[in-house]
Backbone atoms as SQL, in Angstrom:
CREATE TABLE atoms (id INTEGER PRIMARY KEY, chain TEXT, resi INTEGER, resn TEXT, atom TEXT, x REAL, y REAL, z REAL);
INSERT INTO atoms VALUES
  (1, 'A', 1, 'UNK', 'N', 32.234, 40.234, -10.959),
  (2, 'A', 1, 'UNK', 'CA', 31.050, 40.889, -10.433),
  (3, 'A', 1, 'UNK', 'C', 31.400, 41.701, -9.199),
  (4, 'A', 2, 'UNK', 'N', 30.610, 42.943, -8.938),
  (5, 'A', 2, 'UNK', 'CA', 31.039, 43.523, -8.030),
  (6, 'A', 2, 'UNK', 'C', 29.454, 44.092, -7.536),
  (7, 'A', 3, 'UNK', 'N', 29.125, 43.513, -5.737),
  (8, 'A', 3, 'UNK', 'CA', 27.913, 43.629, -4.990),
  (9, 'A', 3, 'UNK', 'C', 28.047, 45.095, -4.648),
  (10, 'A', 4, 'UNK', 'N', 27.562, 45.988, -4.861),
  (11, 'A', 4, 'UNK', 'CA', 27.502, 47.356, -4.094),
  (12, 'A', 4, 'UNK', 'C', 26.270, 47.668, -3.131),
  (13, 'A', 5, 'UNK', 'N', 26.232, 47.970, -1.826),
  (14, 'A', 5, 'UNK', 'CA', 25.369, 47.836, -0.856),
  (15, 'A', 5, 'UNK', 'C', 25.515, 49.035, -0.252),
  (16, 'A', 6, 'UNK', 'N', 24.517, 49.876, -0.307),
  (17, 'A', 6, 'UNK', 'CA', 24.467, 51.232, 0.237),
  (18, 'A', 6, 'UNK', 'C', 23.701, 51.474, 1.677),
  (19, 'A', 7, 'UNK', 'N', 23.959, 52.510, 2.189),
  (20, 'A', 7, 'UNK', 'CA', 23.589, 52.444, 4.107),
  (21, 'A', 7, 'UNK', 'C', 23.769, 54.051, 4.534),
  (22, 'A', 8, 'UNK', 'N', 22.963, 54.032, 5.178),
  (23, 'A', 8, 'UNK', 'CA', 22.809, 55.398, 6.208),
  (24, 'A', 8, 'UNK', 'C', 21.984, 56.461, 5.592),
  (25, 'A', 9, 'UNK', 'N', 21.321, 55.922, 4.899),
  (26, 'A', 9, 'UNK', 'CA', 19.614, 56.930, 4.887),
  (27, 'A', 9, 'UNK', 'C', 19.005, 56.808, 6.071),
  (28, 'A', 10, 'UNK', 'N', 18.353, 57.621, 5.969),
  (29, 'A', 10, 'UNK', 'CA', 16.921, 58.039, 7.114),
  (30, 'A', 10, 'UNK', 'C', 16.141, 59.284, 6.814),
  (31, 'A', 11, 'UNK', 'N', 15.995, 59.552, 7.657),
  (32, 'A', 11, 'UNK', 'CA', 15.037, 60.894, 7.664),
  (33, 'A', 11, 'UNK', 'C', 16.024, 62.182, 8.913),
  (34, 'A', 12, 'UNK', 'N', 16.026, 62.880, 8.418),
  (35, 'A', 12, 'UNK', 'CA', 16.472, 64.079, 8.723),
  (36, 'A', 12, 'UNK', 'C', 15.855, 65.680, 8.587),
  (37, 'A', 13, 'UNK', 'N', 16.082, 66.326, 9.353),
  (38, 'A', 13, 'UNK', 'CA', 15.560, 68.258, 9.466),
  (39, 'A', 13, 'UNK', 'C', 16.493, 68.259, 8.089),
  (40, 'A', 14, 'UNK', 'N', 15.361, 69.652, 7.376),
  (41, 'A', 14, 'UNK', 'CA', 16.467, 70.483, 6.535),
  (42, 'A', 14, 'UNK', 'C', 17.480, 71.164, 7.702),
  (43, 'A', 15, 'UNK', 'N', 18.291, 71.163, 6.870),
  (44, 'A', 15, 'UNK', 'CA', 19.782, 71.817, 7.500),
  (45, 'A', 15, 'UNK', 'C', 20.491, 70.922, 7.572),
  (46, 'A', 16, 'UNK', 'N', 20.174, 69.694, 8.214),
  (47, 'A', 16, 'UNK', 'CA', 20.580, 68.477, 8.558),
  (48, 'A', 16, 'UNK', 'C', 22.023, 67.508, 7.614),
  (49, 'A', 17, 'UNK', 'N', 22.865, 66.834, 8.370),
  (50, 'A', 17, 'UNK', 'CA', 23.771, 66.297, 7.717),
  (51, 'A', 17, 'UNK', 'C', 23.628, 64.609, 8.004),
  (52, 'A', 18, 'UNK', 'N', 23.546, 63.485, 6.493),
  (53, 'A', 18, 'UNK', 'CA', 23.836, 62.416, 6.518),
  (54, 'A', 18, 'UNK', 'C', 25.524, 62.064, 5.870),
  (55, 'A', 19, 'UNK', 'N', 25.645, 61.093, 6.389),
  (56, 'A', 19, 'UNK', 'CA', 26.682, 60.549, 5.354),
  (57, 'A', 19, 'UNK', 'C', 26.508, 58.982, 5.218),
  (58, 'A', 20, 'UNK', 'N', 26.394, 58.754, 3.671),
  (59, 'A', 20, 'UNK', 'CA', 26.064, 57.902, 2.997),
  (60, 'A', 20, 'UNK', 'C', 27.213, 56.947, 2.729),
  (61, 'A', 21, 'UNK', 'N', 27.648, 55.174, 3.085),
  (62, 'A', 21, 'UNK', 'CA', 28.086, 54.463, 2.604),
  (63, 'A', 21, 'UNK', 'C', 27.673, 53.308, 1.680),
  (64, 'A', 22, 'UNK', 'N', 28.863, 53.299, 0.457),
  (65, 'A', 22, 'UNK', 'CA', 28.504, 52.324, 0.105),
  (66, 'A', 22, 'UNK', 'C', 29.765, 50.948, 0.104),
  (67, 'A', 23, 'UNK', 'N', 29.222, 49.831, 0.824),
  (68, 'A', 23, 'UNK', 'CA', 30.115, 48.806, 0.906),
  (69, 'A', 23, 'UNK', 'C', 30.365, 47.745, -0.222),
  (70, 'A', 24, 'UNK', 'N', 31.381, 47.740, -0.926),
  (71, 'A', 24, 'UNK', 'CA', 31.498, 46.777, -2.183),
  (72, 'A', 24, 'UNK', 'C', 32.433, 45.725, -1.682),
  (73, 'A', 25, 'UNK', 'N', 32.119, 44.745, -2.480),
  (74, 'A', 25, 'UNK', 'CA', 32.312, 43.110, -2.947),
  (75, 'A', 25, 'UNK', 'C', 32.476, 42.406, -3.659),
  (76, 'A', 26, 'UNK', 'N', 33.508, 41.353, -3.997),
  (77, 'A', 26, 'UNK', 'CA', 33.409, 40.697, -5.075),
  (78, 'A', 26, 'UNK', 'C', 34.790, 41.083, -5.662),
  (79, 'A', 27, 'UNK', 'N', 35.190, 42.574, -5.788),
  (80, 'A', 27, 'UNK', 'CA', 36.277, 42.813, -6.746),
  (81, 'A', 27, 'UNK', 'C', 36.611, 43.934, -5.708),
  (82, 'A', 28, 'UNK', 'N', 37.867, 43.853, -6.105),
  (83, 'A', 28, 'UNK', 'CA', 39.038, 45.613, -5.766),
  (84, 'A', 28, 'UNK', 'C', 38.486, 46.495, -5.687),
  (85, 'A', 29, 'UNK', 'N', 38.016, 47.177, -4.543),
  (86, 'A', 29, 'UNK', 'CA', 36.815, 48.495, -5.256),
  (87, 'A', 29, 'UNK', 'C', 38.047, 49.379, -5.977),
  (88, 'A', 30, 'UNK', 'N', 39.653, 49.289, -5.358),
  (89, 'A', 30, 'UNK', 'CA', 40.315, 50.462, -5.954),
  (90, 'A', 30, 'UNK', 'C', 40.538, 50.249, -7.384),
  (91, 'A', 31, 'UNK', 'N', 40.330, 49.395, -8.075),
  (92, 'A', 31, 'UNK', 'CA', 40.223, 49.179, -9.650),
  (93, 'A', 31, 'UNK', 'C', 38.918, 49.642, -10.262),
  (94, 'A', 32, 'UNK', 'N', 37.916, 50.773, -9.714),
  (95, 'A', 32, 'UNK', 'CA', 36.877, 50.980, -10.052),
  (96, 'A', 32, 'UNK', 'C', 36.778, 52.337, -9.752),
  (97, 'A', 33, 'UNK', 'N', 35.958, 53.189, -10.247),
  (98, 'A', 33, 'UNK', 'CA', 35.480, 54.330, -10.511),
  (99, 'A', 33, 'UNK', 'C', 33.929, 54.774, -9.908),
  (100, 'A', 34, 'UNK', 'N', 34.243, 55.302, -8.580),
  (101, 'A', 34, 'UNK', 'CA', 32.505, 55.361, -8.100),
  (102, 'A', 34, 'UNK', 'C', 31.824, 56.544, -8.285),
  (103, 'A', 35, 'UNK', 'N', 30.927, 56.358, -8.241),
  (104, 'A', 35, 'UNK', 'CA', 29.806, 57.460, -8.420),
  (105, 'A', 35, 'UNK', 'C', 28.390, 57.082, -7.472),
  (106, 'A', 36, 'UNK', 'N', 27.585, 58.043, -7.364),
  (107, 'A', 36, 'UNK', 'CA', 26.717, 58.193, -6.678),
  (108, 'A', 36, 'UNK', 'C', 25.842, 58.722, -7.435),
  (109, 'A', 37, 'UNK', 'N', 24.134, 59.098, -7.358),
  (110, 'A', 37, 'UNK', 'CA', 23.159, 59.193, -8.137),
  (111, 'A', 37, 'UNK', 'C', 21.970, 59.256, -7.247),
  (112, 'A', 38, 'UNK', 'N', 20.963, 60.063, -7.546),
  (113, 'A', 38, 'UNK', 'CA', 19.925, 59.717, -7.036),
  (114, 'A', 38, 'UNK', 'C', 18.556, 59.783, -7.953),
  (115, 'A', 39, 'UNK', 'N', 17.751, 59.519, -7.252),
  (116, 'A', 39, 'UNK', 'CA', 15.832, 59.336, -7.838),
  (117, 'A', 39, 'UNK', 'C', 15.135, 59.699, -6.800),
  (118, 'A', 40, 'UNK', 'N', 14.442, 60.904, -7.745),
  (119, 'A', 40, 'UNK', 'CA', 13.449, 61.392, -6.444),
  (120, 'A', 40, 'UNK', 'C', 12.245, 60.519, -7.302),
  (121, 'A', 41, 'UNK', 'N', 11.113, 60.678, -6.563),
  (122, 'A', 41, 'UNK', 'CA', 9.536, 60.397, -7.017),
  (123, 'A', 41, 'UNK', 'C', 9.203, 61.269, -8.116),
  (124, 'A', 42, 'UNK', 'N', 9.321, 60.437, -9.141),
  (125, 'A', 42, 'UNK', 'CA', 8.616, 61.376, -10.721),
  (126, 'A', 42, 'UNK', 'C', 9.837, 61.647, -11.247),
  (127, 'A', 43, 'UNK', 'N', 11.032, 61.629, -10.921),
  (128, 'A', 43, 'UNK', 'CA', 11.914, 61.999, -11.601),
  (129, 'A', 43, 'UNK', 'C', 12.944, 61.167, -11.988),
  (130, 'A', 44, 'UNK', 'N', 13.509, 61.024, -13.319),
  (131, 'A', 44, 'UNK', 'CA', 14.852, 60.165, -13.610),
  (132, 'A', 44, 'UNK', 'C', 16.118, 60.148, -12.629),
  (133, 'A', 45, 'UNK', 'N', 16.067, 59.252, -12.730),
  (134, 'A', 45, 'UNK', 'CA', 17.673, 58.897, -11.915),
  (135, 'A', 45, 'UNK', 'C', 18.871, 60.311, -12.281),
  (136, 'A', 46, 'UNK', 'N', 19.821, 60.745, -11.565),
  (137, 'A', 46, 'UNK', 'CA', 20.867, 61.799, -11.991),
  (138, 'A', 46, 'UNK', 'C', 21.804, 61.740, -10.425),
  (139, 'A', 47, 'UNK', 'N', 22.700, 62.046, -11.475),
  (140, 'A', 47, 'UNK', 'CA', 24.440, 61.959, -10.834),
  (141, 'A', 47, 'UNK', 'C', 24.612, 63.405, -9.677),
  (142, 'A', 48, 'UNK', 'N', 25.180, 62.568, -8.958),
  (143, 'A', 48, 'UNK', 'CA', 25.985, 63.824, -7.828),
  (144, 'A', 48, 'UNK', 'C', 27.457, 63.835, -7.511),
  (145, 'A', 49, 'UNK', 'N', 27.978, 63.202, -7.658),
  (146, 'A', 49, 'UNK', 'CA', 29.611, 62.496, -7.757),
  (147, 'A', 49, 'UNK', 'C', 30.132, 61.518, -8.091),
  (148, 'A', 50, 'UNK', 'N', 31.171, 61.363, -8.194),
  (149, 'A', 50, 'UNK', 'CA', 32.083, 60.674, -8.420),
  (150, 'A', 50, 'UNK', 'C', 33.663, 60.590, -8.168),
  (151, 'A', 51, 'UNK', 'N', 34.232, 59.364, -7.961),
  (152, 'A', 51, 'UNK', 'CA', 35.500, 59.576, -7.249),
  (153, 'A', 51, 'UNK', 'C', 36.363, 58.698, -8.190),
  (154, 'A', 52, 'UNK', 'N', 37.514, 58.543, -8.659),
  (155, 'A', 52, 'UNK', 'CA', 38.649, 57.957, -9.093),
  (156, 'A', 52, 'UNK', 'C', 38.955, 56.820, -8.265),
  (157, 'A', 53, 'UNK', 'N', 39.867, 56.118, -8.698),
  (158, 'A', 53, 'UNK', 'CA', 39.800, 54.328, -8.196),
  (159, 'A', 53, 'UNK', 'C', 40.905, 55.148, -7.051),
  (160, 'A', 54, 'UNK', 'N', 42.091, 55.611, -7.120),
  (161, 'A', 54, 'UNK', 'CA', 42.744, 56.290, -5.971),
  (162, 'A', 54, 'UNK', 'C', 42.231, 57.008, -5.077),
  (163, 'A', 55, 'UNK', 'N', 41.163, 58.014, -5.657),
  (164, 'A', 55, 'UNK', 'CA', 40.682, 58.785, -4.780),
  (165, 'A', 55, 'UNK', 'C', 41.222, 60.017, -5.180),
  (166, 'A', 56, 'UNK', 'N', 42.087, 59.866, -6.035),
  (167, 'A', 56, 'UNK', 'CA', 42.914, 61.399, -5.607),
  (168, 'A', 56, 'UNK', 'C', 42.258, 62.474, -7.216),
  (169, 'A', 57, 'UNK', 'N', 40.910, 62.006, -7.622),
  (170, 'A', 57, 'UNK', 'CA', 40.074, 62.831, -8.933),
  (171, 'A', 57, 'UNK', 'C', 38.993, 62.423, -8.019),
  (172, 'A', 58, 'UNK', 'N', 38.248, 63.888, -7.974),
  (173, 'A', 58, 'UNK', 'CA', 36.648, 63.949, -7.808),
  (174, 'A', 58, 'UNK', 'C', 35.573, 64.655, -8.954),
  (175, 'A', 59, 'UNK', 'N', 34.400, 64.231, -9.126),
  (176, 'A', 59, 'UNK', 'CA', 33.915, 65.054, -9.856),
  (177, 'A', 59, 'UNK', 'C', 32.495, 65.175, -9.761),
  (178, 'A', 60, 'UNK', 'N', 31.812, 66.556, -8.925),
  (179, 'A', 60, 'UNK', 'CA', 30.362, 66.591, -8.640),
  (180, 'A', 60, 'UNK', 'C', 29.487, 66.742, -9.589),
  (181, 'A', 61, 'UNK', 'N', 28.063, 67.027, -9.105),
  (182, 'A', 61, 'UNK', 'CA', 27.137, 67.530, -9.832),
  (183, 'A', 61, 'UNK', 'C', 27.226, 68.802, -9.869),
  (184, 'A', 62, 'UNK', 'N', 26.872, 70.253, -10.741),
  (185, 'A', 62, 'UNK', 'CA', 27.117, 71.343, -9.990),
  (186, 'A', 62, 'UNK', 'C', 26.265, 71.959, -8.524),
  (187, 'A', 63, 'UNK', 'N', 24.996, 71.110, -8.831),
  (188, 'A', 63, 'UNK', 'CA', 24.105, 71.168, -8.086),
  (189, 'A', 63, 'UNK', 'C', 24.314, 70.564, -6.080),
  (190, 'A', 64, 'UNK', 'N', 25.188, 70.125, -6.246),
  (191, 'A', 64, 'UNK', 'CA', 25.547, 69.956, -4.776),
  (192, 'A', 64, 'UNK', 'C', 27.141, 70.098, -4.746),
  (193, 'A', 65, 'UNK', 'N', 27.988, 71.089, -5.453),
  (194, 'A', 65, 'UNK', 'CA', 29.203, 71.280, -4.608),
  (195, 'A', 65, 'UNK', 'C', 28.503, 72.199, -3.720),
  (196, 'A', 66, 'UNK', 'N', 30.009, 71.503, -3.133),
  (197, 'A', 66, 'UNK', 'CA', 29.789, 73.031, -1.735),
  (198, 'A', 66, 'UNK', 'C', 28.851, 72.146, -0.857),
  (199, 'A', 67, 'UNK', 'N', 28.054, 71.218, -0.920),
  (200, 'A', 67, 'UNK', 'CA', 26.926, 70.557, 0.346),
  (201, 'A', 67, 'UNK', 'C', 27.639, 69.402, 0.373),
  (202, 'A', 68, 'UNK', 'N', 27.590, 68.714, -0.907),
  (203, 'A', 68, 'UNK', 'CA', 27.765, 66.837, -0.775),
  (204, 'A', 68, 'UNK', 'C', 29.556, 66.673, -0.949),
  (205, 'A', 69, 'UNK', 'N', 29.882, 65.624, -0.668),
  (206, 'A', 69, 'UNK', 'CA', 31.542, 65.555, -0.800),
  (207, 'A', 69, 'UNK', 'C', 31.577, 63.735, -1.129),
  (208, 'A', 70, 'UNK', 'N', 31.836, 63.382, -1.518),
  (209, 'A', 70, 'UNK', 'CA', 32.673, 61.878, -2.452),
  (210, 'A', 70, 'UNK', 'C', 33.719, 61.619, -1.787),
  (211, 'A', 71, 'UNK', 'N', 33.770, 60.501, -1.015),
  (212, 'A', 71, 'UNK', 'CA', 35.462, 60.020, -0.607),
  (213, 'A', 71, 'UNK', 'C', 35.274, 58.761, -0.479),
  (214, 'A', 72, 'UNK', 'N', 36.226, 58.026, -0.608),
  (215, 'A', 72, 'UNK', 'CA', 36.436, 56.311, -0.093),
  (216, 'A', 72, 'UNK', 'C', 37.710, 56.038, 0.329),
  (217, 'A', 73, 'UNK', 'N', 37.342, 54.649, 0.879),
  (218, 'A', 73, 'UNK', 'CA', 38.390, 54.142, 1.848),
  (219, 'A', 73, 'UNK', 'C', 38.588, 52.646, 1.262),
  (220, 'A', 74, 'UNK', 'N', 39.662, 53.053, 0.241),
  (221, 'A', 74, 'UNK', 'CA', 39.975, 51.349, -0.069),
  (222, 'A', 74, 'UNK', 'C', 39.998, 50.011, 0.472),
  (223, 'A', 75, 'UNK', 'N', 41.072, 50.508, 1.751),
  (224, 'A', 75, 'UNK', 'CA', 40.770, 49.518, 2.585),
  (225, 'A', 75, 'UNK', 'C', 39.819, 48.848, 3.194),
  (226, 'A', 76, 'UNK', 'N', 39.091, 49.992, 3.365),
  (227, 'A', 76, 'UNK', 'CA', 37.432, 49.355, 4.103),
  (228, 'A', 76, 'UNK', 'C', 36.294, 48.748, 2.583),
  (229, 'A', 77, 'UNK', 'N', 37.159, 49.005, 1.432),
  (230, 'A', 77, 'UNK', 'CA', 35.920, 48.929, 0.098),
  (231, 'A', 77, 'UNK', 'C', 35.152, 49.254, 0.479),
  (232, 'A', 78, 'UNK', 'N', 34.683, 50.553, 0.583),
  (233, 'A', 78, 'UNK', 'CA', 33.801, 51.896, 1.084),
  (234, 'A', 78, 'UNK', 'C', 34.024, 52.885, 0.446),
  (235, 'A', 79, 'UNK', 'N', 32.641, 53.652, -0.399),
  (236, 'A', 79, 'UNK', 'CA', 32.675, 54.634, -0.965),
  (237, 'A', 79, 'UNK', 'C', 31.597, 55.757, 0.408),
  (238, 'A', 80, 'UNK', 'N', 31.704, 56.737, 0.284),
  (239, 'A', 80, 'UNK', 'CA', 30.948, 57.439, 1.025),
  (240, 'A', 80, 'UNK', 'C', 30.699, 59.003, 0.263),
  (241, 'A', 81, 'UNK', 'N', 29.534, 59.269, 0.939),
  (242, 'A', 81, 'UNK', 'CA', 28.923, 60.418, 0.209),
  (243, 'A', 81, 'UNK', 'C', 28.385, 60.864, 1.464),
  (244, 'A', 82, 'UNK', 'N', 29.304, 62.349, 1.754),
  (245, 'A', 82, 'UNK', 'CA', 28.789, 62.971, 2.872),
  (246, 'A', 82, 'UNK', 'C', 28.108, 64.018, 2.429),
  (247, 'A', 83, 'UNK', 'N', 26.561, 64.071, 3.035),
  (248, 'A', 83, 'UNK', 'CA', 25.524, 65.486, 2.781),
  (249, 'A', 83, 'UNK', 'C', 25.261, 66.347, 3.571),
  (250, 'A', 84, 'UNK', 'N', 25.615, 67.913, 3.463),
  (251, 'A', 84, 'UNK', 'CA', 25.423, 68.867, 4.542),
  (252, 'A', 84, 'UNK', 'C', 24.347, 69.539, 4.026),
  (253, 'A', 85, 'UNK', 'N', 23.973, 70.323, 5.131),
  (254, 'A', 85, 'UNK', 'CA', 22.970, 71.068, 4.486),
  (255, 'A', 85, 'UNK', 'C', 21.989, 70.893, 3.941),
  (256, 'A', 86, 'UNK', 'N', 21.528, 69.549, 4.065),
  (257, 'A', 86, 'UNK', 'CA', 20.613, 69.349, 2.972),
  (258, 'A', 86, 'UNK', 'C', 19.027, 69.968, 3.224),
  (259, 'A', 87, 'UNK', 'N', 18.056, 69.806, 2.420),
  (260, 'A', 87, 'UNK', 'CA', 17.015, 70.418, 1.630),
  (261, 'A', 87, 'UNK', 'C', 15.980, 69.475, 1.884),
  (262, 'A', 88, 'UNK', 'N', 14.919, 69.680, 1.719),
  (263, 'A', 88, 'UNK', 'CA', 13.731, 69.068, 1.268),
  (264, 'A', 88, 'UNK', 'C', 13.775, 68.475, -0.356),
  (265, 'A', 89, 'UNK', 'N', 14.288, 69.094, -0.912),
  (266, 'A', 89, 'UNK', 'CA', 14.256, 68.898, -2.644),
  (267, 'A', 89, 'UNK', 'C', 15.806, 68.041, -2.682),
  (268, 'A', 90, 'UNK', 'N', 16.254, 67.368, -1.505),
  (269, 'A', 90, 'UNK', 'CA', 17.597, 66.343, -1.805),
  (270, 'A', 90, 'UNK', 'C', 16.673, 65.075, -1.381),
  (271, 'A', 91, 'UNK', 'N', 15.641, 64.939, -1.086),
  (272, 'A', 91, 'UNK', 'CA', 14.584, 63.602, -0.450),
  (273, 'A', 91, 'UNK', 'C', 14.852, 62.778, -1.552),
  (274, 'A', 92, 'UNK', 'N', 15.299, 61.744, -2.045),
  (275, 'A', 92, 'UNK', 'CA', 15.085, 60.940, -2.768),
  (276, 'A', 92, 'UNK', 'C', 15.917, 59.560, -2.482),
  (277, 'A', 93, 'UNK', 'N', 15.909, 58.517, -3.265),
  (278, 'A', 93, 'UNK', 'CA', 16.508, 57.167, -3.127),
  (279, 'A', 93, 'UNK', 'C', 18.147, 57.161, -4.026),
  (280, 'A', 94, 'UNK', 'N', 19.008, 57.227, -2.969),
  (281, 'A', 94, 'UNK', 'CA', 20.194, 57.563, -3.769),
  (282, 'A', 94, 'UNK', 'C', 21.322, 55.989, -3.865),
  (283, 'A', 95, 'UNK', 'N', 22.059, 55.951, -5.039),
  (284, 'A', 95, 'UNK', 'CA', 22.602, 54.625, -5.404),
  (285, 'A', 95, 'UNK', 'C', 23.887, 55.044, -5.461),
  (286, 'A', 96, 'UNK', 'N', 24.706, 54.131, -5.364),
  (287, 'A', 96, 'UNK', 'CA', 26.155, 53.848, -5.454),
  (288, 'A', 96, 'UNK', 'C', 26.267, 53.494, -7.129),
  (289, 'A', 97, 'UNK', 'N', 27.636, 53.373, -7.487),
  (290, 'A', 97, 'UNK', 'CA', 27.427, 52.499, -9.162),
  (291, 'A', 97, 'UNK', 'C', 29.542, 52.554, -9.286),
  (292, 'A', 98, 'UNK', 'N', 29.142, 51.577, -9.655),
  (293, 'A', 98, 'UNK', 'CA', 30.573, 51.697, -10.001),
  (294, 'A', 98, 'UNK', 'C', 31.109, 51.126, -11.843),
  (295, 'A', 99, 'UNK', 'N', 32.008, 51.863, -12.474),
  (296, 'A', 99, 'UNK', 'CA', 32.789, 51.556, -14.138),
  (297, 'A', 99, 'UNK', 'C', 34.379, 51.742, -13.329),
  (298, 'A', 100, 'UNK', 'N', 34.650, 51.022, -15.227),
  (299, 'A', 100, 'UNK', 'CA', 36.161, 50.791, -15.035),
  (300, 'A', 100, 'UNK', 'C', 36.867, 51.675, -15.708),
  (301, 'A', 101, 'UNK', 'N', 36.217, 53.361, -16.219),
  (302, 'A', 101, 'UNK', 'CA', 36.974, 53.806, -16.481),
  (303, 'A', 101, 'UNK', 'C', 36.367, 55.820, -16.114),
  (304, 'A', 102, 'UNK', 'N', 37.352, 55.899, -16.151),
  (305, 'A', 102, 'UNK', 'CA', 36.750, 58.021, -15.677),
  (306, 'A', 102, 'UNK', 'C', 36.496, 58.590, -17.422),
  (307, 'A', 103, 'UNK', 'N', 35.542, 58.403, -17.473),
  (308, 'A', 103, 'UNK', 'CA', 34.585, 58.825, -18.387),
  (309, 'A', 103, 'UNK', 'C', 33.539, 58.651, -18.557),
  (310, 'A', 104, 'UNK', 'N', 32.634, 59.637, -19.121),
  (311, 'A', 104, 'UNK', 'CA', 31.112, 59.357, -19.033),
  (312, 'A', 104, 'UNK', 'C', 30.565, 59.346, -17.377),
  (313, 'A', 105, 'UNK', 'N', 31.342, 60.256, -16.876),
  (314, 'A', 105, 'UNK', 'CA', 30.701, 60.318, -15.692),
  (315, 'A', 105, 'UNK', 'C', 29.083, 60.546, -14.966),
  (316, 'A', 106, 'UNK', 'N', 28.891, 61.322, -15.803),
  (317, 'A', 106, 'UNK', 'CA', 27.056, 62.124, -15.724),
  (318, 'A', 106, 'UNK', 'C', 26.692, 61.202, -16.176),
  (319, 'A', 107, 'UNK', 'N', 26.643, 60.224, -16.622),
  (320, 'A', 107, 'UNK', 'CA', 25.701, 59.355, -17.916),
  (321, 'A', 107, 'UNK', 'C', 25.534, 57.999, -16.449),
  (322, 'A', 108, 'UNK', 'N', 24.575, 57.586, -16.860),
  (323, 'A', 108, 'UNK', 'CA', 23.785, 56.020, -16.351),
  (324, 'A', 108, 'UNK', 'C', 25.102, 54.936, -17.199),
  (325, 'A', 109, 'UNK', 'N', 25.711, 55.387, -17.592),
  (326, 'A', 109, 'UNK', 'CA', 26.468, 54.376, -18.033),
  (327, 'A', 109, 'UNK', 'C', 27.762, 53.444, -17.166),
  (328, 'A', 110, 'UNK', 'N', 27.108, 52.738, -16.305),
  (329, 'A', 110, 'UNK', 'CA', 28.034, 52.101, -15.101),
  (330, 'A', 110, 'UNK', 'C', 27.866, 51.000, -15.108),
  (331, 'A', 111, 'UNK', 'N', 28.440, 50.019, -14.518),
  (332, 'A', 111, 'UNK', 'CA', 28.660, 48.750, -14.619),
  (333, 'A', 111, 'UNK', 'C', 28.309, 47.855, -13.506),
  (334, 'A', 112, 'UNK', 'N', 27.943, 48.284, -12.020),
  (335, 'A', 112, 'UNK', 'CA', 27.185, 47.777, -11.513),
  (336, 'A', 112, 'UNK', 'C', 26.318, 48.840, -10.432),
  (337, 'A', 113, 'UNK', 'N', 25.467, 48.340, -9.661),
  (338, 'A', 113, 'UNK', 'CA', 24.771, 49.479, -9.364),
  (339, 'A', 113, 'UNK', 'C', 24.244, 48.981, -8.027),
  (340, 'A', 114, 'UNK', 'N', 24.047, 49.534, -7.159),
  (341, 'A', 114, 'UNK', 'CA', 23.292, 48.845, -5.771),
  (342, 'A', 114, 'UNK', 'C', 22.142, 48.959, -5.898),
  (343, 'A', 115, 'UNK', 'N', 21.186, 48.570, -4.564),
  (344, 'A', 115, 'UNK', 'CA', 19.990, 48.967, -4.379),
  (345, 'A', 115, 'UNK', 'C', 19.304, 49.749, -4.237),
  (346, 'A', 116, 'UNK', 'N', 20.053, 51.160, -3.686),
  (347, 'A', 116, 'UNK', 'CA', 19.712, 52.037, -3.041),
  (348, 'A', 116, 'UNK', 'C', 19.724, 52.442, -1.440),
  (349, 'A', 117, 'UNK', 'N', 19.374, 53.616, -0.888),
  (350, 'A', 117, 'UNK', 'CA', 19.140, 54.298, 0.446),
  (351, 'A', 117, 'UNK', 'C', 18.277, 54.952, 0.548),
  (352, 'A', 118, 'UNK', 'N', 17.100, 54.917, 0.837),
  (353, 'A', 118, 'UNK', 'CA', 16.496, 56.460, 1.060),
  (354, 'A', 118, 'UNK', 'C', 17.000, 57.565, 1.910),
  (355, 'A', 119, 'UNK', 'N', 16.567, 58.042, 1.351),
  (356, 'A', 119, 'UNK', 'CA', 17.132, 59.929, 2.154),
  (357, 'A', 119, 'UNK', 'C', 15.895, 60.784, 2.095),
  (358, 'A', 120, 'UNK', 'N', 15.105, 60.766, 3.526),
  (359, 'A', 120, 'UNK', 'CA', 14.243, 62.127, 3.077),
  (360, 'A', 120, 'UNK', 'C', 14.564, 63.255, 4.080),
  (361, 'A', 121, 'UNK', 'N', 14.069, 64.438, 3.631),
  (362, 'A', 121, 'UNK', 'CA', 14.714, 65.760, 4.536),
  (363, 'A', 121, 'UNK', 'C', 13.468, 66.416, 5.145),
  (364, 'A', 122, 'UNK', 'N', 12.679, 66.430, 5.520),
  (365, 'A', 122, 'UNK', 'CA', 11.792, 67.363, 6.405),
  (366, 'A', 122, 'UNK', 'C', 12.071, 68.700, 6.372),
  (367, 'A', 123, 'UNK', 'N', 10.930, 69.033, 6.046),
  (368, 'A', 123, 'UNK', 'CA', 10.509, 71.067, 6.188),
  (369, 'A', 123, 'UNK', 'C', 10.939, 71.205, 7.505);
C-alpha cells in the first residue's frame, strides 16, 4: 500500500504561483510512476502530469505546458507540481496518484490516489 498526502493549496491572485506537494508512504515512491490530476466543480476529474519513477520522463497535459512543471525528490518521497501563472479556470481540487507502470498516463487508471488540495485562483 502506498498513503499519498497532498499540501500547499490555498487561494491565490491570477498570475499567481503555487507549488503543490505530494508526500508518499508505505512503499519506494521511486518504484512508482506519479501523476497529478485535478476536479473542478461540475467537472470530471483530468490529468496534468506525470513523472517517471527516476524522474528523468515527464509527461503533461497540453493544457498546462509551459505554466505547471512535475518533479520529485526521491529522497524526500515527494512528488511536486509547481503552478505559474495560473488562472481562474485552474481553481479546482487537485490529487496526486501513483501506478507501477508509464502507460496509460491520461487515463484514471492508477493505483493509489490521495485526498486532494484545493487550489482556487481569484479574478
Amino acid at each position: 500500500q502506498v498513503q499519498l498526502v497532498e499540501s500547499g493549496g490555498g487561494l491565490v491572485q491570477a498570475g499567481g504561483s503555487l507549488r503543490l506537494s505530494c508526500a508518499a508512504s508505505g512503499r519506494t515512491l521511486s518504484n512508482y510512476v506519479m501523476g497529478w490530476f485535478r476536479q473542478a466543480p461540475g467537472k470530471e476529474r483530468e490529468f496534468q502530469a506525470a513523472i517517471s519513477g527516476s524522474g528523468g520522463s515527464t509527461y503533461a497535459a497540453d493544457s498546462v505546458k509551459g505554466r505547471f512543471t512535475i518533479s520529485r525528490d526521491n529522497a524526500k518521497n515527494t512528488v511536486y507540481l509547481q503552478m505559474n501563472n495560473l488562472k481562474p479556470e485552474d481553481t479546482a481540487v487537485y490529487y496526486c496518484a501513483a501506478k507501477g507502470v508509464w502507460r496509460g498516463l491520461p487515463t484514471q487508471q492508477y493505483d493509489y490516489w490521495g485526498q486532494g488540495t484545493q487550489v482556487t485562483v481569484s479574478s
